[in-house]
């Protein structure tokens, strides 16, 4: 079984005011941290989706140094689903699934990724999510079986539509990982969660 990893880092970071991928946590950037989470959880190969033109800058260098392929989302004002599609298209055809981690979730754990991959291997569920205190979070594993659905340009709410479509077959994995809920979107979030 082969499971790839995708870091979504092409967002505009408008509420943060600076690129979230380059924010630091414990001496590493969010991007380096995200790659470590995915690789430590058994994902290979890795892809980082960056804004148009960013692969030539520091984020691209960090992605490549972390063993990932840096790809660009060329769409200005793109939604997260657009970056997910770019990331899935960059992965090889022989993968069974991909774990998707937004770069602004730096407190998730590699152990959580391992648990998702293990649960997928045991169940074959089309979507596997981590759950903390009865609420799902990130990262999320998408089996290859749903990649075609995620590519559908008519989705109203992006990946959420596919998740709801498979509500009866997806697998929620309860875990003691508060980080699956921690979304660092603003300077206040950063001060509260990362730099207390």
Short mmCIF file of C-alpha atoms in Angstrom, two decimals, residues 25 57 92 115 131 165:
data_model
loop_
_atom_site.label_atom_id
_atom_site.label_comp_id
_atom_site.label_asym_id
_atom_site.label_seq_id
_atom_site.Cartn_x
_atom_site.Cartn_y
_atom_site.Cartn_z
CA UNK A 25 7.13 26.92 15.23
CA UNK A 57 11.23 31.34 -3.68
CA UNK A 92 1.95 9.24 -9.33
CA UNK A 115 -3.27 6.13 12.54
CA UNK A 131 -11.67 13.02 15.34
CA UNK A 165 -21.61 12.11 -0.36
#
